PDB file of C-alpha atoms and ligand atoms in Angstrom:
ATOM      1  CA  UNK A   1      -5.795   2.198 -28.026  1.00 40.00           C
ATOM      2  CA  UNK A   2      -7.609   1.706 -24.895  1.00 43.00           C
ATOM      3  CA  UNK A   3      -8.545   4.685 -22.954  1.00 42.00           C
ATOM      4  CA  UNK A   4      -7.093   3.847 -20.010  1.00 41.00           C
ATOM      5  CA  UNK A   5      -3.856   4.778 -21.705  1.00 40.00           C
ATOM      6  CA  UNK A   6      -4.602   8.146 -22.907  1.00 43.00           C
ATOM      7  CA  UNK A   7      -3.682  10.390 -19.471  1.00 44.00           C
ATOM      8  CA  UNK A   8      -0.094   9.701 -18.760  1.00 44.00           C
ATOM      9  CA  UNK A   9       1.193  11.599 -15.843  1.00 48.00           C
ATOM     10  CA  UNK A  10       4.602  12.087 -16.964  1.00 46.00           C
ATOM     11  CA  UNK A  11       5.887  11.516 -20.314  1.00 41.00           C
ATOM     12  CA  UNK A  12       9.674  11.836 -20.348  1.00 40.00           C
ATOM     13  CA  UNK A  13      11.574  12.425 -23.701  1.00 35.00           C
ATOM     14  CA  UNK A  14      14.018   9.767 -22.369  1.00 36.00           C
ATOM     15  CA  UNK A  15      11.377   7.115 -22.053  1.00 41.00           C
ATOM     16  CA  UNK A  16      10.613   7.341 -25.809  1.00 37.00           C
ATOM     17  CA  UNK A  17      14.296   6.982 -26.430  1.00 36.00           C
ATOM     18  CA  UNK A  18      14.480   4.185 -24.188  1.00 39.00           C
ATOM     19  CA  UNK A  19      11.333   2.480 -26.057  1.00 40.00           C
ATOM     20  CA  UNK A  20      13.179   3.231 -29.446  1.00 39.00           C
ATOM     21  CA  UNK A  21      16.391   1.709 -28.889  1.00 37.00           C
ATOM     22  CA  UNK A  22      14.900  -1.163 -26.660  1.00 38.00           C
ATOM     23  CA  UNK A  23      17.061  -0.539 -23.569  1.00 37.00           C
ATOM     24  CA  UNK A  24      17.773  -3.926 -21.851  1.00 38.00           C
ATOM     25  CA  UNK A  25      15.694  -4.456 -18.539  1.00 39.00           C
ATOM     26  CA  UNK A  26      16.323  -7.178 -16.014  1.00 36.00           C
ATOM     27  CA  UNK A  27      15.356 -10.490 -16.438  1.00 34.00           C
ATOM     28  CA  UNK A  28      13.150 -10.492 -13.446  1.00 35.00           C
ATOM     29  CA  UNK A  29      10.984  -7.808 -15.378  1.00 37.00           C
ATOM     30  CA  UNK A  30       7.797  -9.334 -16.641  1.00 36.00           C
ATOM     31  CA  UNK A  31       7.200  -7.760 -20.198  1.00 36.00           C
ATOM     32  CA  UNK A  32       9.521  -6.815 -22.565  1.00 33.00           C
ATOM     33  CA  UNK A  33      10.390  -3.250 -23.772  1.00 34.00           C
ATOM     34  CA  UNK A  34       8.246  -3.710 -26.925  1.00 35.00           C
ATOM     35  CA  UNK A  35       5.024  -4.402 -25.412  1.00 38.00           C
ATOM     36  CA  UNK A  36       2.611  -3.069 -27.757  1.00 35.00           C
ATOM     37  CA  UNK A  37      -0.065  -2.227 -25.188  1.00 38.00           C
ATOM     38  CA  UNK A  38       2.421   0.121 -23.714  1.00 40.00           C
ATOM     39  CA  UNK A  39       2.242   3.763 -23.557  1.00 40.00           C
ATOM     40  CA  UNK A  40       6.050   4.514 -24.369  1.00 39.00           C
ATOM     41  CA  UNK A  41       5.414   2.169 -27.449  1.00 32.00           C
ATOM     42  CA  UNK A  42       2.830   4.305 -28.453  1.00 27.00           C
ATOM     43  CA  UNK A  43       4.387   7.756 -29.312  1.00 24.00           C
ATOM     44  CA  UNK A  44       0.923   9.229 -29.968  1.00 20.00           C
ATOM     45  CA  UNK A  45      -0.469   9.556 -26.478  1.00 23.00           C
ATOM     46  CA  UNK A  46       2.874  11.109 -25.121  1.00 29.00           C
ATOM     47  CA  UNK A  47       1.741  14.443 -24.046  1.00 36.00           C
ATOM     48  CA  UNK A  48      -0.589  13.380 -21.134  1.00 48.00           C
ATOM     49  CA  UNK A  49      -3.938  14.752 -20.156  1.00 71.00           C
ATOM     50  CA  UNK A  50      -5.740  16.396 -17.534  1.00 89.00           C
ATOM     51  CA  UNK A  51      -7.569  14.690 -14.803  1.00 95.00           C
ATOM     52  CA  UNK A  52     -10.884  16.269 -13.196  1.00 96.00           C
ATOM     53  CA  UNK A  53     -11.445  16.781  -9.619  1.00 97.00           C
ATOM     54  CA  UNK A  54     -14.980  15.732 -10.291  1.00 97.00           C
ATOM     55  CA  UNK A  55     -13.626  12.334 -10.746  1.00 96.00           C
ATOM     56  CA  UNK A  56     -11.130  12.509  -8.073  1.00 97.00           C
ATOM     57  CA  UNK A  57     -12.376  14.940  -5.258  1.00 98.00           C
ATOM     58  CA  UNK A  58     -10.260  13.500  -2.679  1.00 98.00           C
ATOM     59  CA  UNK A  59      -7.032  14.621  -4.575  1.00 98.00           C
ATOM     60  CA  UNK A  60      -5.299  17.585  -2.787  1.00 98.00           C
ATOM     61  CA  UNK A  61      -1.977  19.371  -2.444  1.00 98.00           C
ATOM     62  CA  UNK A  62      -0.055  21.126   0.036  1.00 98.00           C
ATOM     63  CA  UNK A  63       1.655  24.396  -0.158  1.00 98.00           C
ATOM     64  CA  UNK A  64       4.759  26.146   1.733  1.00 98.00           C
ATOM     65  CA  UNK A  65       5.470  29.314   3.194  1.00 98.00           C
ATOM     66  CA  UNK A  66       5.306  30.959  -0.316  1.00 97.00           C
ATOM     67  CA  UNK A  67       2.048  29.479  -1.226  1.00 97.00           C
ATOM     68  CA  UNK A  68       3.761  27.163  -3.573  1.00 97.00           C
ATOM     69  CA  UNK A  69       2.662  23.598  -4.108  1.00 97.00           C
ATOM     70  CA  UNK A  70       5.346  21.264  -2.793  1.00 97.00           C
ATOM     71  CA  UNK A  71       3.603  18.052  -2.472  1.00 98.00           C
ATOM     72  CA  UNK A  72       0.210  16.121  -3.183  1.00 98.00           C
ATOM     73  CA  UNK A  73      -2.091  14.551  -0.443  1.00 98.00           C
ATOM     74  CA  UNK A  74      -5.368  12.743  -0.354  1.00 98.00           C
ATOM     75  CA  UNK A  75      -8.592  13.220   1.788  1.00 98.00           C
ATOM     76  CA  UNK A  76      -9.324  10.469   4.077  1.00 98.00           C
ATOM     77  CA  UNK A  77     -11.883  11.923   6.507  1.00 98.00           C
ATOM     78  CA  UNK A  78     -13.778  15.244   6.732  1.00 97.00           C
ATOM     79  CA  UNK A  79     -11.126  16.670   8.768  1.00 97.00           C
ATOM     80  CA  UNK A  80      -7.835  14.832   7.603  1.00 98.00           C
ATOM     81  CA  UNK A  81      -5.476  14.385   4.764  1.00 98.00           C
ATOM     82  CA  UNK A  82      -2.859  11.434   4.071  1.00 98.00           C
ATOM     83  CA  UNK A  83       0.459  12.317   2.475  1.00 98.00           C
ATOM     84  CA  UNK A  84       4.095  11.332   2.742  1.00 98.00           C
ATOM     85  CA  UNK A  85       5.853  11.543   5.796  1.00 98.00           C
ATOM     86  CA  UNK A  86       8.812  13.093   3.612  1.00 98.00           C
ATOM     87  CA  UNK A  87       6.319  15.811   2.895  1.00 98.00           C
ATOM     88  CA  UNK A  88       5.094  16.322   6.177  1.00 98.00           C
ATOM     89  CA  UNK A  89       8.853  16.776   7.249  1.00 98.00           C
ATOM     90  CA  UNK A  90       9.579  19.333   4.396  1.00 98.00           C
ATOM     91  CA  UNK A  91       7.751  22.192   5.581  1.00 98.00           C
ATOM     92  CA  UNK A  92       7.031  23.581   9.020  1.00 98.00           C
ATOM     93  CA  UNK A  93       3.560  22.822  10.249  1.00 98.00           C
ATOM     94  CA  UNK A  94       2.467  26.479  10.899  1.00 98.00           C
ATOM     95  CA  UNK A  95       3.428  27.160   7.268  1.00 98.00           C
ATOM     96  CA  UNK A  96       1.843  24.187   5.378  1.00 98.00           C
ATOM     97  CA  UNK A  97      -1.564  24.656   3.982  1.00 98.00           C
ATOM     98  CA  UNK A  98      -3.779  21.831   2.486  1.00 98.00           C
ATOM     99  CA  UNK A  99      -5.648  23.118  -0.897  1.00 98.00           C
ATOM    100  CA  UNK A 100      -8.514  20.963  -1.894  1.00 98.00           C
ATOM    101  CA  UNK A 101     -11.111  21.477  -4.494  1.00 98.00           C
ATOM    102  CA  UNK A 102      -8.742  23.285  -6.744  1.00 98.00           C
ATOM    103  CA  UNK A 103      -7.718  21.640 -10.005  1.00 97.00           C
ATOM    104  CA  UNK A 104      -5.706  24.436 -11.482  1.00 97.00           C
ATOM    105  CA  UNK A 105      -3.008  26.013  -9.209  1.00 97.00           C
ATOM    106  CA  UNK A 106      -3.590  29.419 -10.956  1.00 97.00           C
ATOM    107  CA  UNK A 107      -7.285  29.579  -9.865  1.00 97.00           C
ATOM    108  CA  UNK A 108      -9.068  30.163  -6.480  1.00 97.00           C
ATOM    109  CA  UNK A 109     -11.633  27.502  -6.484  1.00 97.00           C
ATOM    110  CA  UNK A 110     -11.830  25.402  -3.408  1.00 98.00           C
ATOM    111  CA  UNK A 111     -10.594  25.489   0.275  1.00 98.00           C
ATOM    112  CA  UNK A 112      -7.233  26.548   1.752  1.00 98.00           C
ATOM    113  CA  UNK A 113      -6.846  25.093   5.390  1.00 98.00           C
ATOM    114  CA  UNK A 114      -4.087  25.255   8.128  1.00 98.00           C
ATOM    115  CA  UNK A 115      -3.031  22.167   9.573  1.00 98.00           C
ATOM    116  CA  UNK A 116      -3.631  21.971  13.347  1.00 97.00           C
ATOM    117  CA  UNK A 117      -1.923  18.385  13.927  1.00 97.00           C
ATOM    118  CA  UNK A 118       0.788  16.161  12.110  1.00 98.00           C
ATOM    119  CA  UNK A 119       1.329  12.263  12.825  1.00 98.00           C
ATOM    120  CA  UNK A 120       4.120  10.712  11.003  1.00 98.00           C
ATOM    121  CA  UNK A 121       4.727   6.931  11.096  1.00 98.00           C
ATOM    122  CA  UNK A 122       6.845   6.593  13.801  1.00 97.00           C
ATOM    123  CA  UNK A 123       9.235   4.296  11.835  1.00 96.00           C
ATOM    124  CA  UNK A 124      10.043   6.781   9.078  1.00 98.00           C
ATOM    125  CA  UNK A 125      13.563   8.122   8.872  1.00 98.00           C
ATOM    126  CA  UNK A 126      13.920   8.112   5.118  1.00 97.00           C
ATOM    127  CA  UNK A 127      11.663   7.068   1.827  1.00 98.00           C
ATOM    128  CA  UNK A 128      14.107   4.266   0.788  1.00 98.00           C
ATOM    129  CA  UNK A 129      13.613   2.653   4.359  1.00 98.00           C
ATOM    130  CA  UNK A 130       9.768   2.718   4.111  1.00 98.00           C
ATOM    131  CA  UNK A 131       6.780   4.087   6.693  1.00 98.00           C
ATOM    132  CA  UNK A 132       6.709   6.968   4.468  1.00 98.00           C
ATOM    133  CA  UNK A 133       3.218   8.266   5.320  1.00 98.00           C
ATOM    134  CA  UNK A 134       1.609  10.894   7.807  1.00 98.00           C
ATOM    135  CA  UNK A 135      -1.891  12.364   8.531  1.00 98.00           C
ATOM    136  CA  UNK A 136      -2.502  16.107   8.681  1.00 98.00           C
ATOM    137  CA  UNK A 137      -5.365  17.072  10.610  1.00 98.00           C
ATOM    138  CA  UNK A 138      -6.864  20.334   9.402  1.00 98.00           C
ATOM    139  CA  UNK A 139      -8.372  23.049  11.223  1.00 97.00           C
ATOM    140  CA  UNK A 140     -11.922  23.358   9.442  1.00 96.00           C
ATOM    141  CA  UNK A 141     -13.515  20.827   7.122  1.00 96.00           C
ATOM    142  CA  UNK A 142     -13.097  19.496   3.939  1.00 98.00           C
ATOM    143  CA  UNK A 143     -16.203  19.618   1.691  1.00 98.00           C
ATOM    144  CA  UNK A 144     -15.173  16.697  -0.396  1.00 98.00           C
ATOM    145  CA  UNK A 145     -15.455  13.040  -0.817  1.00 98.00           C
ATOM    146  CA  UNK A 146     -12.573  11.002   0.834  1.00 98.00           C
ATOM    147  CA  UNK A 147     -10.981   8.153  -0.627  1.00 98.00           C
ATOM    148  CA  UNK A 148     -11.463   4.805   0.702  1.00 98.00           C
ATOM    149  CA  UNK A 149      -8.739   2.832   2.428  1.00 98.00           C
ATOM    150  CA  UNK A 150      -7.316  -0.397   1.338  1.00 98.00           C
ATOM    151  CA  UNK A 151      -7.041  -2.763   4.169  1.00 97.00           C
ATOM    152  CA  UNK A 152      -5.635  -6.020   5.263  1.00 91.00           C
ATOM    153  CA  UNK A 153      -8.254  -7.839   3.381  1.00 93.00           C
ATOM    154  CA  UNK A 154      -7.588  -6.259   0.098  1.00 95.00           C
ATOM    155  CA  UNK A 155      -4.486  -8.236  -1.017  1.00 94.00           C
ATOM    156  CA  UNK A 156      -6.037  -8.787  -4.456  1.00 96.00           C
ATOM    157  CA  UNK A 157      -5.816  -4.900  -5.415  1.00 97.00           C
ATOM    158  CA  UNK A 158      -2.182  -5.340  -5.074  1.00 98.00           C
ATOM    159  CA  UNK A 159      -1.653  -8.215  -7.558  1.00 98.00           C
ATOM    160  CA  UNK A 160       0.786  -7.822 -10.249  1.00 98.00           C
ATOM    161  CA  UNK A 161      -0.649  -6.315 -13.332  1.00 98.00           C
ATOM    162  CA  UNK A 162      -3.535  -4.608 -11.710  1.00 97.00           C
ATOM    163  CA  UNK A 163      -4.123  -1.327 -13.116  1.00 95.00           C
ATOM    164  CA  UNK A 164      -3.982   1.930 -10.694  1.00 95.00           C
ATOM    165  CA  UNK A 165      -4.580   5.479 -11.298  1.00 95.00           C
ATOM    166  CA  UNK A 166      -1.606   8.053  -9.858  1.00 96.00           C
ATOM    167  CA  UNK A 167      -2.606  11.717  -9.487  1.00 96.00           C
ATOM    168  CA  UNK A 168      -0.868  14.906  -8.942  1.00 95.00           C
ATOM    169  CA  UNK A 169       0.454  18.393  -9.960  1.00 96.00           C
ATOM    170  CA  UNK A 170       4.258  17.365 -10.115  1.00 94.00           C
ATOM    171  CA  UNK A 171       6.867  17.474 -12.635  1.00 92.00           C
ATOM    172  CA  UNK A 172       5.724  16.664 -16.440  1.00 89.00           C
ATOM    173  CA  UNK A 173       9.142  15.366 -16.952  1.00 86.00           C
ATOM    174  CA  UNK A 174      12.349  14.400 -15.044  1.00 85.00           C
ATOM    175  CA  UNK A 175      13.891  17.649 -13.899  1.00 88.00           C
ATOM    176  CA  UNK A 176      11.043  19.453 -15.898  1.00 87.00           C
ATOM    177  CA  UNK A 177       8.187  21.956 -14.712  1.00 88.00           C
ATOM    178  CA  UNK A 178       5.390  21.195 -12.422  1.00 91.00           C
ATOM    179  CA  UNK A 179       2.032  20.718 -13.818  1.00 93.00           C
ATOM    180  CA  UNK A 180      -0.696  23.843 -13.143  1.00 95.00           C
ATOM    181  CA  UNK A 181      -3.499  21.386 -13.272  1.00 95.00           C
ATOM    182  CA  UNK A 182      -4.027  17.803 -11.892  1.00 95.00           C
ATOM    183  CA  UNK A 183      -2.950  15.129 -13.974  1.00 95.00           C
ATOM    184  CA  UNK A 184      -3.247  11.213 -13.847  1.00 95.00           C
ATOM    185  CA  UNK A 185      -1.993   8.294 -15.152  1.00 94.00           C
ATOM    186  CA  UNK A 186      -2.721   4.641 -15.451  1.00 95.00           C
ATOM    187  CA  UNK A 187       0.028   2.546 -13.857  1.00 95.00           C
ATOM    188  CA  UNK A 188       0.230  -1.465 -13.454  1.00 96.00           C
ATOM    189  CA  UNK A 189       1.302  -2.847 -10.270  1.00 98.00           C
ATOM    190  CA  UNK A 190       4.537  -4.492 -10.358  1.00 98.00           C
ATOM    191  CA  UNK A 191       5.465  -7.634  -8.494  1.00 98.00           C
ATOM    192  CA  UNK A 192       7.487  -7.648  -5.121  1.00 98.00           C
ATOM    193  CA  UNK A 193      10.313  -9.750  -6.716  1.00 98.00           C
ATOM    194  CA  UNK A 194      10.633  -7.082  -9.948  1.00 98.00           C
ATOM    195  CA  UNK A 195      10.575  -4.200  -7.584  1.00 98.00           C
ATOM    196  CA  UNK A 196      12.855  -5.845  -5.407  1.00 98.00           C
ATOM    197  CA  UNK A 197      15.342  -6.409  -8.219  1.00 98.00           C
ATOM    198  CA  UNK A 198      14.817  -2.435  -9.116  1.00 98.00           C
ATOM    199  CA  UNK A 199      15.478  -1.349  -5.734  1.00 98.00           C
ATOM    200  CA  UNK A 200      17.807  -2.730  -3.080  1.00 97.00           C
ATOM    201  CA  UNK A 201      16.125  -1.333  -0.289  1.00 97.00           C
ATOM    202  CA  UNK A 202      12.473  -2.352  -1.533  1.00 98.00           C
ATOM    203  CA  UNK A 203      10.412  -3.453   1.297  1.00 98.00           C
ATOM    204  CA  UNK A 204       7.498  -5.280   0.395  1.00 97.00           C
ATOM    205  CA  UNK A 205       5.667  -4.981   3.900  1.00 97.00           C
ATOM    206  CA  UNK A 206       5.439  -1.044   3.793  1.00 98.00           C
ATOM    207  CA  UNK A 207       5.724  -0.455   0.014  1.00 98.00           C
ATOM    208  CA  UNK A 208       4.357  -1.212  -3.356  1.00 98.00           C
ATOM    209  CA  UNK A 209       5.736  -0.129  -7.112  1.00 98.00           C
ATOM    210  CA  UNK A 210       3.810   0.557 -10.070  1.00 97.00           C
ATOM    211  CA  UNK A 211       4.912   1.437 -13.551  1.00 96.00           C
ATOM    212  CA  UNK A 212       5.799   0.004 -17.176  1.00 95.00           C
ATOM    213  CA  UNK A 213       8.904  -2.135 -17.721  1.00 96.00           C
ATOM    214  CA  UNK A 214      10.084   0.249 -20.507  1.00 93.00           C
ATOM    215  CA  UNK A 215       8.911   3.303 -18.194  1.00 93.00           C
ATOM    216  CA  UNK A 216       7.135   6.209 -19.879  1.00 93.00           C
ATOM    217  CA  UNK A 217       4.822   6.966 -17.388  1.00 94.00           C
ATOM    218  CA  UNK A 218       5.243   7.635 -13.695  1.00 95.00           C
ATOM    219  CA  UNK A 219       5.030  10.047 -10.738  1.00 94.00           C
ATOM    220  CA  UNK A 220       7.394  12.590 -10.302  1.00 93.00           C
ATOM    221  CA  UNK A 221       9.098  15.374  -7.959  1.00 93.00           C
ATOM    222  CA  UNK A 222       5.975  17.316  -6.648  1.00 95.00           C
ATOM    223  CA  UNK A 223       3.538  14.313  -6.838  1.00 96.00           C
ATOM    224  CA  UNK A 224       4.736  12.819  -3.630  1.00 97.00           C
ATOM    225  CA  UNK A 225       2.226  12.399  -0.946  1.00 98.00           C
ATOM    226  CA  UNK A 226      -0.720  12.040  -3.895  1.00 98.00           C
ATOM    227  CA  UNK A 227      -2.702   9.088  -4.245  1.00 98.00           C
ATOM    228  CA  UNK A 228      -2.390   5.973  -5.977  1.00 98.00           C
ATOM    229  CA  UNK A 229      -5.855   4.698  -6.457  1.00 98.00           C
ATOM    230  CA  UNK A 230      -7.525   1.485  -7.547  1.00 98.00           C
ATOM    231  CA  UNK A 231     -11.109   2.717  -8.156  1.00 96.00           C
ATOM    232  CA  UNK A 232     -12.264   4.674  -5.333  1.00 96.00           C
ATOM    233  CA  UNK A 233      -9.807   2.642  -3.221  1.00 98.00           C
ATOM    234  CA  UNK A 234      -6.447   4.548  -2.187  1.00 98.00           C
ATOM    235  CA  UNK A 235      -3.594   1.802  -2.537  1.00 98.00           C
ATOM    236  CA  UNK A 236      -0.444   3.685  -2.720  1.00 98.00           C
ATOM    237  CA  UNK A 237       0.744   7.123  -1.623  1.00 98.00           C
ATOM    238  CA  UNK A 238       3.600   8.369  -3.959  1.00 97.00           C
ATOM    239  CA  UNK A 239       6.900   7.989  -2.067  1.00 98.00           C
ATOM    240  CA  UNK A 240      10.179   8.069  -4.266  1.00 98.00           C
ATOM    241  CA  UNK A 241      11.783   6.487  -7.397  1.00 96.00           C
ATOM    242  CA  UNK A 242      14.947   6.868  -9.392  1.00 95.00           C
ATOM    243  CA  UNK A 243      14.395   9.695 -11.581  1.00 93.00           C
ATOM    244  CA  UNK A 244      11.053   9.414 -13.149  1.00 93.00           C
ATOM    245  CA  UNK A 245       9.681   7.096 -15.639  1.00 93.00           C
ATOM    246  CA  UNK A 246      12.806   5.727 -16.667  1.00 93.00           C
ATOM    247  CA  UNK A 247      12.902   1.937 -17.771  1.00 95.00           C
ATOM    248  CA  UNK A 248      13.492  -0.631 -15.276  1.00 97.00           C
ATOM    249  CA  UNK A 249      12.685   1.721 -12.446  1.00 96.00           C
ATOM    250  CA  UNK A 250       8.850   1.595 -11.253  1.00 96.00           C
ATOM    251  CA  UNK A 251       7.384   4.478  -8.918  1.00 96.00           C
ATOM    252  CA  UNK A 252       7.660   3.424  -5.298  1.00 98.00           C
ATOM    253  CA  UNK A 253       4.501   3.986  -3.217  1.00 98.00           C
ATOM    254  CA  UNK A 254       3.695   3.589   0.457  1.00 98.00           C
ATOM    255  CA  UNK A 255       1.501   0.234   0.814  1.00 98.00           C
ATOM    256  CA  UNK A 256      -1.463   1.745   2.525  1.00 98.00           C
ATOM    257  CA  UNK A 257      -3.159  -1.761   3.384  1.00 98.00           C
ATOM    258  CA  UNK A 258      -0.092  -1.742   5.995  1.00 98.00           C
ATOM    259  CA  UNK A 259      -0.872   1.529   7.449  1.00 98.00           C
ATOM    260  CA  UNK A 260      -4.780   1.748   7.196  1.00 98.00           C
ATOM    261  CA  UNK A 261      -5.451   1.387  11.024  1.00 97.00           C
ATOM    262  CA  UNK A 262      -3.335   3.811  11.619  1.00 97.00           C
ATOM    263  CA  UNK A 263      -4.507   6.270   9.094  1.00 98.00           C
ATOM    264  CA  UNK A 264      -8.047   5.553  10.283  1.00 97.00           C
ATOM    265  CA  UNK A 265      -7.341   6.244  13.887  1.00 97.00           C
ATOM    266  CA  UNK A 266      -5.561   9.382  13.193  1.00 97.00           C
ATOM    267  CA  UNK A 267      -8.290  10.663  10.733  1.00 95.00           C
ATOM    268  CA  UNK A 268     -10.600  10.938  13.313  1.00 89.00           C
ATOM    269  CA  UNK A 269     -11.306  14.638  14.528  1.00 65.00           C
ATOM    270  CA  UNK A 270     -12.161  13.881  18.109  1.00 64.00           C
ATOM    271  CA  UNK A 271      -8.363  12.835  18.870  1.00 55.00           C
ATOM    272  CA  UNK A 272      -6.784  14.654  21.746  1.00 55.00           C
ATOM    273  CA  UNK A 273      -3.000  14.787  23.084  1.00 47.00           C
TER     274      UNK A 273
HETATM  275  N1  LIG B  28      10.104  12.043  -3.898  1.00 70.96           N
HETATM  276  C1  LIG B  28       9.150  12.610  -4.945  1.00 70.96           C
HETATM  277  C2  LIG B  28       8.496  13.662  -4.296  1.00 70.96           C
HETATM  278  O1  LIG B  28       8.772  14.252  -3.177  1.00 70.96           O
HETATM  279  C3  LIG B  28       8.417  11.870  -5.694  1.00 70.96           C
HETATM  280  C4  LIG B  28       9.073  10.919  -6.302  1.00 70.96           C
HETATM  281  C5  LIG B  28       8.398   9.886  -7.261  1.00 70.96           C
HETATM  282  N2  LIG B  28       9.014   9.321  -8.142  1.00 70.96           N
HETATM  283  C6  LIG B  28       9.003   8.553  -9.038  1.00 70.96           C
HETATM  284  N3  LIG B  28       9.631   8.255 -10.103  1.00 70.96           N
HETATM  285  N4  LIG B  28       7.277   7.740  -8.970  1.00 70.96           N
HETATM  286  O2  LIG B  28       7.658  14.282  -5.059  1.00 70.96           O
END
């Protein structure tokens, strides 16, 4: 079994069942449900694993007025994090905190910083319509390495089948509990045509999909706003999905390359206005 398959973020029992009964998937879907290289076809890796902040220091989370983690985010400069627009809108700016350097939510490692400014993509209304990206400027400094941003020249990072890593503290299963610790999963990028057939509202100019045809590995509630990485490069931000880890329903991510100029501009600490 390849090492890259050992850390699924979310492992739904339903995905096992789906693999076992070989639920039919759409014809546009490239690989069949019996693909032997897939996590869902290998129940022994179901259960997942922790990720380390020493490998992913840019992974952070957001807490609400009660101190509960509600979304992920990713460090993009020493004073800013990128997240999903729907996360930025979910909690009032004065209540949000950015928690960085804390792999286990139960601990007290790292820093907890308030937010001094919020930029939300102007076109955002609903995740399914795209533009699901925001930049939060923190009060104070983030003493951890920022992720690189995918740019317009990085088309190859979005090629179908390329492996990417999604990170978060979200649910371990659809409808299940959130993770106390950072988790990661490897998911292959899905073609625009395939994602279009899974989601009517899919917009390839501002979104990208990732996941296995048979499901089994995915982001889930609470992971929104968190990073989808190709190596050290941020290529996506967790946005939405139909349930979690369902066959034929890959996770949908904000396509970072389409917003890198905005994210870059909003990450500078010397902005005014
Ligand atoms: N909207 C969810 C959140 O707010 C994230 C959903 C991602 N779902 C998925 N199946 N990839 O946390």
